[in-house]
Amino acid sequence: PPALDIENLRKEYNDVTALDGVSLTVPEGSFFGLLGPNGAGKTTFINILVGLVRKSGGTARVFGHDVEDDYRETRNAIGLAPQEFNVDRFFPIREVLEHKAGYHGVPASEAADRADEVLKQVGIYDKRDTRFDWLSGGMKRRFLLARALITDPDLLILDEPTAGVDVQLRRDLWELVTKLNDQGKTILLTTHYIEEAERLCDEVAILDSGQVRTVATPAELKDRG
Ligand code: ADP
Ligand code: ADP
């Protein structure tokens, strides 16, 4: 099954229609971009996939699992690197990762190794004993990726992964996520930067007022201006 199979997905918050019949297919292994202005419905879309928001209608399947009926399977397939930095501030980042691995069923004897592995993967292993609060902005971004990777998910969701970061860091993060995609992870990325989508994505959906306006390759988007 595809990584994402979305049909006529709807979400209403009281009188606000956040998703107005979204249909999308994201093939396994692809690097897929979700673009759109503020208020387009991107966060709502992601939150439905990870079980934080209940849909009002339609279907959403992750590798064939229904996001609501098969919550556990869906959740275990997804690693989310969120936009907000709500990370435990009182423990070294390595312990935060170990804890999360344990919570997801990794035996204690393996959790430490798993934490070290993802810290190395994102290039902050030397900061393992540091608390999140004390990391630089760039290292915080890397840590959020490490946290998303701790369960070895097949689908990685990156919500505005480079918002507000400088050019050099943006390039480093681009290189890192490209490598993850090359290693076989399907990636769903939301971004405001059209250049970022052009650089990274195989395919892009443009969301506006809760509707998919276009699904195209970056080259096709460029041609249309
Ligand atoms: P985006 O992430 O693209 O900025 P959102 O999914 O956050 O879009 O928002 C889509 C629409 O839904 C907006 O009009 C927003 O104000 C509204 N919305 C989002 N969350 C809530 C909520 N919890 N209650 C009411 N309205 C919401
Ligand atoms: P799940 O849906 O499987 O519960 P979550 O993304 O909610 O997945 O992950 C829960 C894990 O994330 C917890 O083990 C916890 O360590 C970590 N976590 C989530 N939110 C916070 C937070 N505000 N502070 C610290 N840790 C958090």
PDB file of N, CA and C in Angstrom, residues 98-133:
ATOM      1  N   GLU A  98      16.110   7.706  25.088  1.00  0.00           N
ATOM      2  CA  GLU A  98      15.995   6.374  25.695  1.00  0.00           C
ATOM      3  C   GLU A  98      14.593   6.160  26.229  1.00  0.00           C
ATOM      4  N   HIS A  99      14.086   7.189  26.885  1.00  0.00           N
ATOM      5  CA  HIS A  99      12.751   7.125  27.469  1.00  0.00           C
ATOM      6  C   HIS A  99      11.705   6.898  26.374  1.00  0.00           C
ATOM      7  N   LYS A 100      11.852   7.645  25.302  1.00  0.00           N
ATOM      8  CA  LYS A 100      10.877   7.506  24.225  1.00  0.00           C
ATOM      9  C   LYS A 100      10.961   6.114  23.576  1.00  0.00           C
ATOM     10  N   ALA A 101      12.190   5.617  23.406  1.00  0.00           N
ATOM     11  CA  ALA A 101      12.355   4.271  22.857  1.00  0.00           C
ATOM     12  C   ALA A 101      11.671   3.256  23.761  1.00  0.00           C
ATOM     13  N   GLY A 102      11.878   3.392  25.063  1.00  0.00           N
ATOM     14  CA  GLY A 102      11.273   2.475  26.027  1.00  0.00           C
ATOM     15  C   GLY A 102       9.762   2.529  25.978  1.00  0.00           C
ATOM     16  N   TYR A 103       9.255   3.743  25.879  1.00  0.00           N
ATOM     17  CA  TYR A 103       7.811   3.953  25.814  1.00  0.00           C
ATOM     18  C   TYR A 103       7.209   3.246  24.601  1.00  0.00           C
ATOM     19  N   HIS A 104       7.996   3.162  23.547  1.00  0.00           N
ATOM     20  CA  HIS A 104       7.518   2.508  22.327  1.00  0.00           C
ATOM     21  C   HIS A 104       7.904   1.043  22.256  1.00  0.00           C
ATOM     22  N   GLY A 105       8.316   0.484  23.391  1.00  0.00           N
ATOM     23  CA  GLY A 105       8.489  -0.966  23.453  1.00  0.00           C
ATOM     24  C   GLY A 105       9.885  -1.490  23.165  1.00  0.00           C
ATOM     25  N   VAL A 106      10.866  -0.594  22.998  1.00  0.00           N
ATOM     26  CA  VAL A 106      12.241  -1.057  22.818  1.00  0.00           C
ATOM     27  C   VAL A 106      12.767  -1.489  24.200  1.00  0.00           C
ATOM     28  N   PRO A 107      13.307  -2.706  24.322  1.00  0.00           N
ATOM     29  CA  PRO A 107      13.814  -3.163  25.621  1.00  0.00           C
ATOM     30  C   PRO A 107      14.906  -2.226  26.160  1.00  0.00           C
ATOM     31  N   ALA A 108      14.960  -2.091  27.485  1.00  0.00           N
ATOM     32  CA  ALA A 108      15.907  -1.160  28.107  1.00  0.00           C
ATOM     33  C   ALA A 108      17.343  -1.425  27.664  1.00  0.00           C
ATOM     34  N   SER A 109      17.678  -2.716  27.474  1.00  0.00           N
ATOM     35  CA  SER A 109      19.052  -3.069  27.099  1.00  0.00           C
ATOM     36  C   SER A 109      19.413  -2.533  25.713  1.00  0.00           C
ATOM     37  N   GLU A 110      18.402  -2.258  24.891  1.00  0.00           N
ATOM     38  CA  GLU A 110      18.673  -1.771  23.537  1.00  0.00           C
ATOM     39  C   GLU A 110      18.421  -0.282  23.379  1.00  0.00           C
ATOM     40  N   ALA A 111      17.672   0.299  24.323  1.00  0.00           N
ATOM     41  CA  ALA A 111      17.240   1.693  24.163  1.00  0.00           C
ATOM     42  C   ALA A 111      18.429   2.653  24.110  1.00  0.00           C
ATOM     43  N   ALA A 112      19.450   2.396  24.939  1.00  0.00           N
ATOM     44  CA  ALA A 112      20.605   3.290  24.970  1.00  0.00           C
ATOM     45  C   ALA A 112      21.356   3.254  23.636  1.00  0.00           C
ATOM     46  N   ASP A 113      21.531   2.049  23.123  1.00  0.00           N
ATOM     47  CA  ASP A 113      22.221   1.910  21.832  1.00  0.00           C
ATOM     48  C   ASP A 113      21.438   2.586  20.714  1.00  0.00           C
ATOM     49  N   ARG A 114      20.133   2.422  20.786  1.00  0.00           N
ATOM     50  CA  ARG A 114      19.260   3.019  19.774  1.00  0.00           C
ATOM     51  C   ARG A 114      19.372   4.551  19.845  1.00  0.00           C
ATOM     52  N   ALA A 115      19.382   5.084  21.063  1.00  0.00           N
ATOM     53  CA  ALA A 115      19.517   6.537  21.245  1.00  0.00           C
ATOM     54  C   ALA A 115      20.843   7.017  20.660  1.00  0.00           C
ATOM     55  N   ASP A 116      21.918   6.303  20.977  1.00  0.00           N
ATOM     56  CA  ASP A 116      23.234   6.696  20.453  1.00  0.00           C
ATOM     57  C   ASP A 116      23.243   6.677  18.927  1.00  0.00           C
ATOM     58  N   GLU A 117      22.613   5.658  18.385  1.00  0.00           N
ATOM     59  CA  GLU A 117      22.580   5.497  16.933  1.00  0.00           C
ATOM     60  C   GLU A 117      21.914   6.710  16.256  1.00  0.00           C
ATOM     61  N   VAL A 118      20.759   7.123  16.762  1.00  0.00           N
ATOM     62  CA  VAL A 118      20.078   8.248  16.104  1.00  0.00           C
ATOM     63  C   VAL A 118      20.805   9.568  16.370  1.00  0.00           C
ATOM     64  N   LEU A 119      21.439   9.695  17.532  1.00  0.00           N
ATOM     65  CA  LEU A 119      22.215  10.909  17.805  1.00  0.00           C
ATOM     66  C   LEU A 119      23.378  11.022  16.820  1.00  0.00           C
ATOM     67  N   LYS A 120      23.997   9.884  16.511  1.00  0.00           N
ATOM     68  CA  LYS A 120      25.083   9.886  15.518  1.00  0.00           C
ATOM     69  C   LYS A 120      24.530  10.199  14.131  1.00  0.00           C
ATOM     70  N   GLN A 121      23.379   9.607  13.845  1.00  0.00           N
ATOM     71  CA  GLN A 121      22.764   9.785  12.526  1.00  0.00           C
ATOM     72  C   GLN A 121      22.527  11.266  12.222  1.00  0.00           C
ATOM     73  N   VAL A 122      22.129  12.047  13.216  1.00  0.00           N
ATOM     74  CA  VAL A 122      21.832  13.467  12.979  1.00  0.00           C
ATOM     75  C   VAL A 122      23.003  14.369  13.353  1.00  0.00           C
ATOM     76  N   GLY A 123      24.100  13.758  13.801  1.00  0.00           N
ATOM     77  CA  GLY A 123      25.319  14.526  14.029  1.00  0.00           C
ATOM     78  C   GLY A 123      25.385  15.316  15.321  1.00  0.00           C
ATOM     79  N   ILE A 124      24.711  14.837  16.384  1.00  0.00           N
ATOM     80  CA  ILE A 124      24.826  15.538  17.682  1.00  0.00           C
ATOM     81  C   ILE A 124      25.183  14.573  18.820  1.00  0.00           C
ATOM     82  N   TYR A 125      25.878  13.501  18.471  1.00  0.00           N
ATOM     83  CA  TYR A 125      26.261  12.518  19.487  1.00  0.00           C
ATOM     84  C   TYR A 125      27.132  13.155  20.579  1.00  0.00           C
ATOM     85  N   ASP A 126      27.962  14.108  20.184  1.00  0.00           N
ATOM     86  CA  ASP A 126      28.832  14.743  21.190  1.00  0.00           C
ATOM     87  C   ASP A 126      28.048  15.624  22.172  1.00  0.00           C
ATOM     88  N   LYS A 127      26.776  15.868  21.885  1.00  0.00           N
ATOM     89  CA  LYS A 127      25.933  16.669  22.791  1.00  0.00           C
ATOM     90  C   LYS A 127      25.003  15.804  23.629  1.00  0.00           C
ATOM     91  N   ARG A 128      25.262  14.502  23.660  1.00  0.00           N
ATOM     92  CA  ARG A 128      24.288  13.573  24.258  1.00  0.00           C
ATOM     93  C   ARG A 128      23.971  13.843  25.726  1.00  0.00           C
ATOM     94  N   ASP A 129      24.917  14.426  26.465  1.00  0.00           N
ATOM     95  CA  ASP A 129      24.674  14.668  27.891  1.00  0.00           C
ATOM     96  C   ASP A 129      24.112  16.053  28.179  1.00  0.00           C
ATOM     97  N   THR A 130      23.807  16.790  27.116  1.00  0.00           N
ATOM     98  CA  THR A 130      23.289  18.151  27.258  1.00  0.00           C
ATOM     99  C   THR A 130      21.767  18.140  27.310  1.00  0.00           C
ATOM    100  N   ARG A 131      21.203  19.086  28.061  1.00  0.00           N
ATOM    101  CA  ARG A 131      19.749  19.229  28.041  1.00  0.00           C
ATOM    102  C   ARG A 131      19.304  19.986  26.796  1.00  0.00           C
ATOM    103  N   PHE A 132      18.102  19.713  26.388  1.00  0.00           N
ATOM    104  CA  PHE A 132      17.562  20.328  25.171  1.00  0.00           C
ATOM    105  C   PHE A 132      17.672  21.849  25.208  1.00  0.00           C
ATOM    106  N   ASP A 133      17.315  22.438  26.329  1.00  0.00           N
ATOM    107  CA  ASP A 133      17.330  23.901  26.464  1.00  0.00           C
ATOM    108  C   ASP A 133      18.683  24.520  26.156  1.00  0.00           C
TER     109      ASP A 133
END
